[in-house]
Amino acid sequence: MIPEPRPTRPFTAASAPPAGPTTTGNRALLLEEPLLFESGSPEVSGVDLEDVPPHAFRLAGFERTRPIGLPGLSEGEAVRHYTRLSRQNYGIDLGPFPLGSCTMKHNPRLGEKLARLPGFADLHPLQPQDTVQGALAVMYALGEWLKALTGMPAVALSPRAGAHGELAGMLAIRAAHEARGDARRVVLVPESAHGTNPATAAFCGYAVESVPADARGRIDTAALLARLSPDVAAVMITNPNTCGLFESDLPVIARAVHAAGGYVYCDGANFNAIVGRVRPGDLGVDAMHINLHKTFSTPHGGGGPGAGPVVFSAALAPFAPLPFVVERDGRFHLVEEETAEADGHGSSFGRMAAFHGQMGMFVRALAYILSHGADGLRQVADDAVLNANYVLRRLEDVLSAPFGHAGPCMHEALFDDRFLEGTGLSTLDFAKALIDEGFHPMTVYFPLVVHGAMLVEPTETEPKARLDQFIAAMRALAETAKAGDVARFREAPRFAPRRRLDETEAARRPVLTYREPAIPRSEAA
Ligand SMILES: *Cc1c(COP(=O)(O)O)cnc(C)c1O
């Protein structure tokens, strides 16, 4: 018997907050935060150094000859500035981050500690390989784990993120076709795939053709099979897909694609839902990226760093990008362009990055894998799926779940905006109101397969009490919306440091303003 979650207390007229900003712009105990250029001044300094004459630095004539006008603050004010900024931000360490498709999971402090060990953190990528055997051993061990967990024989660790991994996989597929003199032009991408999939295929010069989804939120297999022909280079399938559902026809599709001379790219960003349960290699996948920053817990957001290793089938392994680590006579060795031919990897399409990849992420991911073990990783997947299904079933009577009838979901619960019909409110209004209730919104308007999508991915580490709190907030909002109390939605968010920003421009054209340093123009030249 599931206890009824405690509803969030509705606002009474007396407790309702003012809709507009406060008189000072400050909120509660949070001061409105100016830029350092506005609050500091070049005359102030947080340090107390003696004025050393410039020539004492012996910088071969490059020493600073005049002040450059950077603002100075006392140490206390500098600490406050960054602490206040951090309170305006939201992070996984503050509360749930239910962004569907993003897998915002807890980052164990163990991984953070290990990644900061000087033996990893202070390496230089151009150090002789003899001096970094331990780091190469970590990369090798991580690669072996990724191969074992996916059932694939080869791995490239260098791609920097999921989309970069997709590019690596598709470049290997293109190289494999070109090596046979096969000029295939088309890549099939189901509607249920992630948006980066068609973008990657197009970036590789392929014509992208969309394959419809069926009523169960999965690939319309008959439509895909009917489209296969000698001009199809590959299919790109996200599994579990962006509706949070398992593409159960993947083996059938893979056999048909291979018979037609094509390859199967799998977007494995959602591997968190199946790790330890399913090996994509067993489903017929030829290349798949894994987002270490999703499945294996490394931090992400704010643009990185991420890591998107790619695993390859035997058919594609010879074309995999450089460099990668091999073990020979108990030593570890990085296969690079200079040695590729001699090492038997002369067919590689090239490299994805200047060096070997994101070392800090490798250490964190391996720490996560080793601390869980194979059984623990399976438990991760099971709990992620359990949590998402709990959210789905506790909300489907008040929200609308387009594929709720199609059985359990995987790691994320998908809702659409049918439950808001007639209220005059949109998915965006609903998401903004959730901020006022203390929760970061779920992913909205993605996937595109359903109208006004809300995609909730709780991840495995959220305890039931926290899920109940989130569910209670969602239920209370849905009921408030249906009761016609729309003002609080339109005004939301009322308690955030900023209200509604321009959804597109705020991210694409951020206004990075600072006060010009106080240097006379003539000198500045
Ligand atoms: C996150 C994600 C990607 C892109 O990964 P990045 O690391 O952000 O480049 C691709 N596909 C799916 C399904 C994802 O969830």
PDB file of C-alpha atoms in Angstrom, residues 188-440:
ATOM      1  CA  LEU A 188      17.896   6.154 -41.497  1.00  0.00           C
ATOM      2  CA  VAL A 189      16.998   7.755 -38.170  1.00  0.00           C
ATOM      3  CA  PRO A 190      13.793   6.853 -36.325  1.00  0.00           C
ATOM      4  CA  GLU A 191      11.663   9.618 -34.809  1.00  0.00           C
ATOM      5  CA  SER A 192      12.326   8.045 -31.412  1.00  0.00           C
ATOM      6  CA  ALA A 193      16.076   8.775 -31.724  1.00  0.00           C
ATOM      7  CA  HIS A 194      17.898  11.656 -30.056  1.00  0.00           C
ATOM      8  CA  GLY A 195      18.259  14.882 -32.066  1.00  0.00           C
ATOM      9  CA  THR A 196      22.025  14.568 -32.170  1.00  0.00           C
ATOM     10  CA  ASN A 197      21.646  11.426 -34.328  1.00  0.00           C
ATOM     11  CA  PRO A 198      20.317  13.092 -37.516  1.00  0.00           C
ATOM     12  CA  ALA A 199      22.667  16.029 -36.886  1.00  0.00           C
ATOM     13  CA  THR A 200      25.666  13.682 -36.777  1.00  0.00           C
ATOM     14  CA  ALA A 201      24.636  11.821 -39.920  1.00  0.00           C
ATOM     15  CA  ALA A 202      24.160  15.104 -41.773  1.00  0.00           C
ATOM     16  CA  PHE A 203      27.514  16.373 -40.491  1.00  0.00           C
ATOM     17  CA  CYS A 204      29.135  13.262 -42.035  1.00  0.00           C
ATOM     18  CA  GLY A 205      27.589  14.198 -45.372  1.00  0.00           C
ATOM     19  CA  TYR A 206      24.736  11.678 -45.360  1.00  0.00           C
ATOM     20  CA  ALA A 207      21.157  12.312 -46.437  1.00  0.00           C
ATOM     21  CA  VAL A 208      18.992  11.691 -43.371  1.00  0.00           C
ATOM     22  CA  GLU A 209      15.646   9.945 -43.744  1.00  0.00           C
ATOM     23  CA  SER A 210      13.255   9.753 -40.833  1.00  0.00           C
ATOM     24  CA  VAL A 211      11.469   6.537 -39.859  1.00  0.00           C
ATOM     25  CA  PRO A 212       8.145   6.971 -38.019  1.00  0.00           C
ATOM     26  CA  ALA A 213       7.413   5.807 -34.477  1.00  0.00           C
ATOM     27  CA  ASP A 214       4.525   3.416 -33.862  1.00  0.00           C
ATOM     28  CA  ALA A 215       1.658   3.762 -31.379  1.00  0.00           C
ATOM     29  CA  ARG A 216       3.838   2.136 -28.695  1.00  0.00           C
ATOM     30  CA  GLY A 217       6.483   4.879 -28.934  1.00  0.00           C
ATOM     31  CA  ARG A 218       8.963   2.581 -30.652  1.00  0.00           C
ATOM     32  CA  ILE A 219      10.372   2.319 -34.163  1.00  0.00           C
ATOM     33  CA  ASP A 220       7.834   1.341 -36.810  1.00  0.00           C
ATOM     34  CA  THR A 221       9.865  -1.756 -37.722  1.00  0.00           C
ATOM     35  CA  ALA A 222       7.872  -2.584 -40.867  1.00  0.00           C
ATOM     36  CA  ALA A 223       8.466   0.940 -42.211  1.00  0.00           C
ATOM     37  CA  LEU A 224      12.185   0.725 -41.472  1.00  0.00           C
ATOM     38  CA  LEU A 225      12.611  -2.705 -43.076  1.00  0.00           C
ATOM     39  CA  ALA A 226      10.681  -1.555 -46.145  1.00  0.00           C
ATOM     40  CA  ARG A 227      13.108   1.341 -46.625  1.00  0.00           C
ATOM     41  CA  LEU A 228      16.312  -0.772 -46.542  1.00  0.00           C
ATOM     42  CA  SER A 229      18.177  -0.802 -49.861  1.00  0.00           C
ATOM     43  CA  PRO A 230      21.751  -0.681 -51.214  1.00  0.00           C
ATOM     44  CA  ASP A 231      21.913   3.101 -50.695  1.00  0.00           C
ATOM     45  CA  VAL A 232      21.432   2.867 -46.897  1.00  0.00           C
ATOM     46  CA  ALA A 233      24.780   3.206 -45.123  1.00  0.00           C
ATOM     47  CA  ALA A 234      23.482   2.860 -41.582  1.00  0.00           C
ATOM     48  CA  VAL A 235      20.589   3.178 -39.179  1.00  0.00           C
ATOM     49  CA  MET A 236      21.046   5.199 -35.982  1.00  0.00           C
ATOM     50  CA  ILE A 237      18.934   3.906 -33.150  1.00  0.00           C
ATOM     51  CA  THR A 238      18.729   5.350 -29.649  1.00  0.00           C
ATOM     52  CA  ASN A 239      18.172   2.492 -27.210  1.00  0.00           C
ATOM     53  CA  PRO A 240      16.516   2.867 -24.753  1.00  0.00           C
ATOM     54  CA  ASN A 241      14.913   5.538 -26.910  1.00  0.00           C
ATOM     55  CA  THR A 242      13.983   9.125 -26.120  1.00  0.00           C
ATOM     56  CA  CYS A 243      10.504   8.090 -24.972  1.00  0.00           C
ATOM     57  CA  GLY A 244      12.246   6.068 -22.257  1.00  0.00           C
ATOM     58  CA  LEU A 245      11.297   2.793 -23.970  1.00  0.00           C
ATOM     59  CA  PHE A 246      13.331  -0.247 -24.993  1.00  0.00           C
ATOM     60  CA  GLU A 247      13.598  -0.797 -28.745  1.00  0.00           C
ATOM     61  CA  SER A 248      12.776  -4.483 -28.548  1.00  0.00           C
ATOM     62  CA  ASP A 249      12.956  -5.052 -32.320  1.00  0.00           C
ATOM     63  CA  LEU A 250      16.624  -4.052 -32.477  1.00  0.00           C
ATOM     64  CA  PRO A 251      17.933  -7.628 -33.152  1.00  0.00           C
ATOM     65  CA  VAL A 252      15.461  -8.101 -36.033  1.00  0.00           C
ATOM     66  CA  ILE A 253      16.367  -4.684 -37.430  1.00  0.00           C
ATOM     67  CA  ALA A 254      20.122  -5.302 -37.057  1.00  0.00           C
ATOM     68  CA  ARG A 255      19.940  -8.609 -38.950  1.00  0.00           C
ATOM     69  CA  ALA A 256      18.050  -6.963 -41.808  1.00  0.00           C
ATOM     70  CA  VAL A 257      20.398  -3.946 -41.925  1.00  0.00           C
ATOM     71  CA  HIS A 258      23.459  -6.213 -42.046  1.00  0.00           C
ATOM     72  CA  ALA A 259      21.854  -8.344 -44.772  1.00  0.00           C
ATOM     73  CA  ALA A 260      21.351  -5.130 -46.754  1.00  0.00           C
ATOM     74  CA  GLY A 261      25.059  -4.229 -46.340  1.00  0.00           C
ATOM     75  CA  GLY A 262      24.558  -1.434 -43.781  1.00  0.00           C
ATOM     76  CA  TYR A 263      25.726  -0.865 -40.216  1.00  0.00           C
ATOM     77  CA  VAL A 264      23.847  -0.302 -36.981  1.00  0.00           C
ATOM     78  CA  TYR A 265      24.813   2.721 -34.903  1.00  0.00           C
ATOM     79  CA  CYS A 266      23.321   2.694 -31.425  1.00  0.00           C
ATOM     80  CA  ASP A 267      23.086   5.866 -29.369  1.00  0.00           C
ATOM     81  CA  GLY A 268      24.022   4.456 -25.977  1.00  0.00           C
ATOM     82  CA  ALA A 269      23.632   7.636 -23.939  1.00  0.00           C
ATOM     83  CA  ASN A 270      20.802   5.895 -22.071  1.00  0.00           C
ATOM     84  CA  PHE A 271      22.964   2.882 -21.194  1.00  0.00           C
ATOM     85  CA  ASN A 272      22.304   3.646 -17.505  1.00  0.00           C
ATOM     86  CA  ALA A 273      18.935   1.918 -17.867  1.00  0.00           C
ATOM     87  CA  ILE A 274      20.331  -1.393 -19.127  1.00  0.00           C
ATOM     88  CA  VAL A 275      23.934  -1.634 -17.903  1.00  0.00           C
ATOM     89  CA  GLY A 276      24.571  -5.088 -16.459  1.00  0.00           C
ATOM     90  CA  ARG A 277      21.280  -6.357 -17.968  1.00  0.00           C
ATOM     91  CA  VAL A 278      21.770  -6.091 -21.719  1.00  0.00           C
ATOM     92  CA  ARG A 279      24.929  -6.201 -23.841  1.00  0.00           C
ATOM     93  CA  PRO A 280      24.291  -4.114 -26.969  1.00  0.00           C
ATOM     94  CA  GLY A 281      26.811  -6.280 -28.868  1.00  0.00           C
ATOM     95  CA  ASP A 282      24.354  -9.179 -28.456  1.00  0.00           C
ATOM     96  CA  LEU A 283      21.661  -7.117 -30.198  1.00  0.00           C
ATOM     97  CA  GLY A 284      23.738  -6.672 -33.354  1.00  0.00           C
ATOM     98  CA  VAL A 285      25.085  -3.171 -32.745  1.00  0.00           C
ATOM     99  CA  ASP A 286      28.220  -2.136 -34.722  1.00  0.00           C
ATOM    100  CA  ALA A 287      29.123   1.061 -32.915  1.00  0.00           C
ATOM    101  CA  MET A 288      27.791   2.737 -29.784  1.00  0.00           C
ATOM    102  CA  HIS A 289      28.877   5.679 -27.676  1.00  0.00           C
ATOM    103  CA  ILE A 290      28.630   5.633 -23.916  1.00  0.00           C
ATOM    104  CA  ASN A 291      28.297   8.881 -21.997  1.00  0.00           C
ATOM    105  CA  LEU A 292      30.612   8.372 -19.037  1.00  0.00           C
ATOM    106  CA  HIS A 293      29.080  11.561 -17.648  1.00  0.00           C
ATOM    107  CA  LYS A 294      25.673   9.889 -17.577  1.00  0.00           C
ATOM    108  CA  THR A 295      26.004   6.165 -16.918  1.00  0.00           C
ATOM    109  CA  PHE A 296      29.217   6.226 -14.922  1.00  0.00           C
ATOM    110  CA  SER A 297      28.451   9.251 -12.790  1.00  0.00           C
ATOM    111  CA  THR A 298      31.043  11.805 -13.815  1.00  0.00           C
ATOM    112  CA  PRO A 299      29.836  15.410 -13.441  1.00  0.00           C
ATOM    113  CA  HIS A 300      28.250  17.189 -16.367  1.00  0.00           C
ATOM    114  CA  GLY A 301      26.317  20.281 -17.183  1.00  0.00           C
ATOM    115  CA  GLY A 302      27.562  23.744 -17.901  1.00  0.00           C
ATOM    116  CA  GLY A 303      29.232  22.468 -21.046  1.00  0.00           C
ATOM    117  CA  GLY A 304      31.404  19.714 -19.713  1.00  0.00           C
ATOM    118  CA  PRO A 305      33.811  18.145 -19.409  1.00  0.00           C
ATOM    119  CA  GLY A 306      32.222  14.938 -20.546  1.00  0.00           C
ATOM    120  CA  ALA A 307      33.566  11.790 -22.134  1.00  0.00           C
ATOM    121  CA  GLY A 308      31.939   9.726 -24.866  1.00  0.00           C
ATOM    122  CA  PRO A 309      33.899   6.504 -25.459  1.00  0.00           C
ATOM    123  CA  VAL A 310      32.721   4.431 -28.432  1.00  0.00           C
ATOM    124  CA  VAL A 311      32.650   0.645 -28.609  1.00  0.00           C
ATOM    125  CA  PHE A 312      32.941  -1.091 -31.967  1.00  0.00           C
ATOM    126  CA  SER A 313      31.991  -4.475 -33.446  1.00  0.00           C
ATOM    127  CA  ALA A 314      34.664  -6.666 -35.068  1.00  0.00           C
ATOM    128  CA  ALA A 315      33.536  -5.378 -38.469  1.00  0.00           C
ATOM    129  CA  LEU A 316      34.229  -1.747 -37.554  1.00  0.00           C
ATOM    130  CA  ALA A 317      37.155  -2.186 -35.144  1.00  0.00           C
ATOM    131  CA  PRO A 318      39.859  -1.693 -37.826  1.00  0.00           C
ATOM    132  CA  PHE A 319      38.429   1.759 -38.610  1.00  0.00           C
ATOM    133  CA  ALA A 320      38.244   2.987 -34.994  1.00  0.00           C
ATOM    134  CA  PRO A 321      39.889   6.332 -34.220  1.00  0.00           C
ATOM    135  CA  LEU A 322      43.341   6.744 -32.671  1.00  0.00           C
ATOM    136  CA  PRO A 323      44.820   6.763 -30.168  1.00  0.00           C
ATOM    137  CA  PHE A 324      43.979   3.790 -27.969  1.00  0.00           C
ATOM    138  CA  VAL A 325      45.776   1.811 -25.305  1.00  0.00           C
ATOM    139  CA  VAL A 326      47.101  -1.709 -25.796  1.00  0.00           C
ATOM    140  CA  GLU A 327      48.915  -3.929 -23.334  1.00  0.00           C
ATOM    141  CA  ARG A 328      52.089  -5.676 -24.414  1.00  0.00           C
ATOM    142  CA  ASP A 329      54.383  -7.694 -22.123  1.00  0.00           C
ATOM    143  CA  GLY A 330      52.936  -6.051 -19.039  1.00  0.00           C
ATOM    144  CA  ARG A 331      53.504  -2.509 -20.377  1.00  0.00           C
ATOM    145  CA  PHE A 332      50.862  -0.139 -21.680  1.00  0.00           C
ATOM    146  CA  HIS A 333      51.283   1.545 -24.981  1.00  0.00           C
ATOM    147  CA  LEU A 334      49.290   4.226 -26.793  1.00  0.00           C
ATOM    148  CA  VAL A 335      48.734   3.385 -30.469  1.00  0.00           C
ATOM    149  CA  GLU A 336      49.209   6.663 -32.375  1.00  0.00           C
ATOM    150  CA  GLU A 337      49.486   7.608 -36.048  1.00  0.00           C
ATOM    151  CA  GLU A 338      53.237   6.929 -36.080  1.00  0.00           C
ATOM    152  CA  THR A 339      52.789   3.370 -34.850  1.00  0.00           C
ATOM    153  CA  ALA A 340      49.330   2.531 -36.228  1.00  0.00           C
ATOM    154  CA  GLU A 341      50.590   0.771 -39.360  1.00  0.00           C
ATOM    155  CA  ALA A 342      53.106  -1.338 -37.432  1.00  0.00           C
ATOM    156  CA  ASP A 343      50.494  -2.061 -34.752  1.00  0.00           C
ATOM    157  CA  GLY A 344      48.091  -3.376 -37.396  1.00  0.00           C
ATOM    158  CA  HIS A 345      45.682  -0.429 -37.225  1.00  0.00           C
ATOM    159  CA  GLY A 346      46.456   1.260 -40.526  1.00  0.00           C
ATOM    160  CA  SER A 347      42.761   1.516 -41.514  1.00  0.00           C
ATOM    161  CA  SER A 348      41.866   3.917 -38.693  1.00  0.00           C
ATOM    162  CA  PHE A 349      40.015   6.962 -40.008  1.00  0.00           C
ATOM    163  CA  GLY A 350      42.185   9.302 -37.901  1.00  0.00           C
ATOM    164  CA  ARG A 351      41.727  11.032 -34.590  1.00  0.00           C
ATOM    165  CA  MET A 352      38.955  12.883 -32.774  1.00  0.00           C
ATOM    166  CA  ALA A 353      41.004  15.026 -30.408  1.00  0.00           C
ATOM    167  CA  ALA A 354      44.493  16.358 -29.903  1.00  0.00           C
ATOM    168  CA  PHE A 355      45.333  13.927 -27.120  1.00  0.00           C
ATOM    169  CA  HIS A 356      43.919  10.786 -25.555  1.00  0.00           C
ATOM    170  CA  GLY A 357      40.669  11.974 -23.957  1.00  0.00           C
ATOM    171  CA  GLN A 358      39.361  13.222 -20.601  1.00  0.00           C
ATOM    172  CA  MET A 359      41.641  11.674 -17.997  1.00  0.00           C
ATOM    173  CA  GLY A 360      39.671  13.001 -15.031  1.00  0.00           C
ATOM    174  CA  MET A 361      36.515  11.393 -16.376  1.00  0.00           C
ATOM    175  CA  PHE A 362      38.287   8.082 -16.969  1.00  0.00           C
ATOM    176  CA  VAL A 363      39.429   7.946 -13.356  1.00  0.00           C
ATOM    177  CA  ARG A 364      35.970   8.814 -12.014  1.00  0.00           C
ATOM    178  CA  ALA A 365      34.222   6.314 -14.295  1.00  0.00           C
ATOM    179  CA  LEU A 366      36.583   3.472 -13.420  1.00  0.00           C
ATOM    180  CA  ALA A 367      36.227   4.295  -9.710  1.00  0.00           C
ATOM    181  CA  TYR A 368      32.445   4.147 -10.123  1.00  0.00           C
ATOM    182  CA  ILE A 369      32.609   0.834 -11.984  1.00  0.00           C
ATOM    183  CA  LEU A 370      35.024  -0.807  -9.537  1.00  0.00           C
ATOM    184  CA  SER A 371      33.159   0.405  -6.465  1.00  0.00           C
ATOM    185  CA  HIS A 372      29.885  -1.051  -7.801  1.00  0.00           C
ATOM    186  CA  GLY A 373      31.157  -4.209  -9.485  1.00  0.00           C
ATOM    187  CA  ALA A 374      29.077  -6.007 -12.115  1.00  0.00           C
ATOM    188  CA  ASP A 375      26.254  -6.811  -9.687  1.00  0.00           C
ATOM    189  CA  GLY A 376      26.172  -3.267  -8.361  1.00  0.00           C
ATOM    190  CA  LEU A 377      25.934  -1.853 -11.871  1.00  0.00           C
ATOM    191  CA  ARG A 378      22.970  -4.125 -12.625  1.00  0.00           C
ATOM    192  CA  GLN A 379      21.360  -2.795  -9.440  1.00  0.00           C
ATOM    193  CA  VAL A 380      21.952   0.761 -10.708  1.00  0.00           C
ATOM    194  CA  ALA A 381      19.992  -0.016 -13.874  1.00  0.00           C
ATOM    195  CA  ASP A 382      17.242  -1.817 -11.957  1.00  0.00           C
ATOM    196  CA  ASP A 383      16.794   1.034  -9.492  1.00  0.00           C
ATOM    197  CA  ALA A 384      16.803   3.675 -12.235  1.00  0.00           C
ATOM    198  CA  VAL A 385      14.018   1.785 -14.012  1.00  0.00           C
ATOM    199  CA  LEU A 386      12.098   1.178 -10.782  1.00  0.00           C
ATOM    200  CA  ASN A 387      12.224   4.867  -9.835  1.00  0.00           C
ATOM    201  CA  ALA A 388      11.006   5.984 -13.275  1.00  0.00           C
ATOM    202  CA  ASN A 389       8.129   3.501 -13.230  1.00  0.00           C
ATOM    203  CA  TYR A 390       7.140   4.647  -9.748  1.00  0.00           C
ATOM    204  CA  VAL A 391       6.933   8.239 -11.009  1.00  0.00           C
ATOM    205  CA  LEU A 392       5.015   7.142 -14.117  1.00  0.00           C
ATOM    206  CA  ARG A 393       2.384   5.168 -12.200  1.00  0.00           C
ATOM    207  CA  ARG A 394       1.971   7.731  -9.408  1.00  0.00           C
ATOM    208  CA  LEU A 395       1.355  10.549 -11.876  1.00  0.00           C
ATOM    209  CA  GLU A 396      -0.448   9.026 -14.845  1.00  0.00           C
ATOM    210  CA  ASP A 397      -3.931   9.599 -13.356  1.00  0.00           C
ATOM    211  CA  VAL A 398      -3.450  13.388 -13.089  1.00  0.00           C
ATOM    212  CA  LEU A 399      -0.987  14.001 -15.924  1.00  0.00           C
ATOM    213  CA  SER A 400      -1.244  12.322 -19.337  1.00  0.00           C
ATOM    214  CA  ALA A 401       1.175   9.508 -20.190  1.00  0.00           C
ATOM    215  CA  PRO A 402       1.052   8.893 -23.949  1.00  0.00           C
ATOM    216  CA  PHE A 403       2.677   5.457 -23.784  1.00  0.00           C
ATOM    217  CA  GLY A 404       1.538   4.491 -20.291  1.00  0.00           C
ATOM    218  CA  HIS A 405      -0.573   1.756 -21.897  1.00  0.00           C
ATOM    219  CA  ALA A 406       2.483   0.253 -23.630  1.00  0.00           C
ATOM    220  CA  GLY A 407       3.840  -1.383 -20.483  1.00  0.00           C
ATOM    221  CA  PRO A 408       6.600  -0.319 -18.101  1.00  0.00           C
ATOM    222  CA  CYS A 409       9.056   2.383 -19.114  1.00  0.00           C
ATOM    223  CA  MET A 410      12.818   2.188 -18.757  1.00  0.00           C
ATOM    224  CA  HIS A 411      14.744   4.968 -16.991  1.00  0.00           C
ATOM    225  CA  GLU A 412      12.462   7.920 -17.693  1.00  0.00           C
ATOM    226  CA  ALA A 413       8.739   8.656 -17.589  1.00  0.00           C
ATOM    227  CA  LEU A 414       7.193  10.546 -20.506  1.00  0.00           C
ATOM    228  CA  PHE A 415       4.137  12.793 -20.185  1.00  0.00           C
ATOM    229  CA  ASP A 416       2.494  15.079 -22.723  1.00  0.00           C
ATOM    230  CA  ASP A 417       0.344  18.215 -22.330  1.00  0.00           C
ATOM    231  CA  ARG A 418      -3.131  16.736 -22.886  1.00  0.00           C
ATOM    232  CA  PHE A 419      -3.884  17.143 -19.172  1.00  0.00           C
ATOM    233  CA  LEU A 420      -3.494  20.919 -19.567  1.00  0.00           C
ATOM    234  CA  GLU A 421      -6.138  21.073 -22.317  1.00  0.00           C
ATOM    235  CA  GLY A 422      -8.636  23.826 -21.647  1.00  0.00           C
ATOM    236  CA  THR A 423      -6.549  25.427 -18.869  1.00  0.00           C
ATOM    237  CA  GLY A 424      -4.828  27.895 -21.205  1.00  0.00           C
ATOM    238  CA  LEU A 425      -1.506  26.776 -19.714  1.00  0.00           C
ATOM    239  CA  SER A 426       1.464  25.295 -21.504  1.00  0.00           C
ATOM    240  CA  THR A 427       4.130  22.776 -20.603  1.00  0.00           C
ATOM    241  CA  LEU A 428       6.485  25.738 -20.102  1.00  0.00           C
ATOM    242  CA  ASP A 429       4.134  27.383 -17.542  1.00  0.00           C
ATOM    243  CA  PHE A 430       3.913  24.088 -15.682  1.00  0.00           C
ATOM    244  CA  ALA A 431       7.705  23.656 -15.637  1.00  0.00           C
ATOM    245  CA  LYS A 432       8.257  27.213 -14.392  1.00  0.00           C
ATOM    246  CA  ALA A 433       5.742  26.710 -11.575  1.00  0.00           C
ATOM    247  CA  LEU A 434       7.670  23.624 -10.474  1.00  0.00           C
ATOM    248  CA  ILE A 435      10.680  25.877  -9.769  1.00  0.00           C
ATOM    249  CA  ASP A 436       8.594  27.790  -7.208  1.00  0.00           C
ATOM    250  CA  GLU A 437       7.762  24.465  -5.551  1.00  0.00           C
ATOM    251  CA  GLY A 438      11.489  23.822  -5.008  1.00  0.00           C
ATOM    252  CA  PHE A 439      12.160  21.400  -7.857  1.00  0.00           C
ATOM    253  CA  HIS A 440      14.256  21.738 -10.966  1.00  0.00           C
TER     254      HIS A 440
END
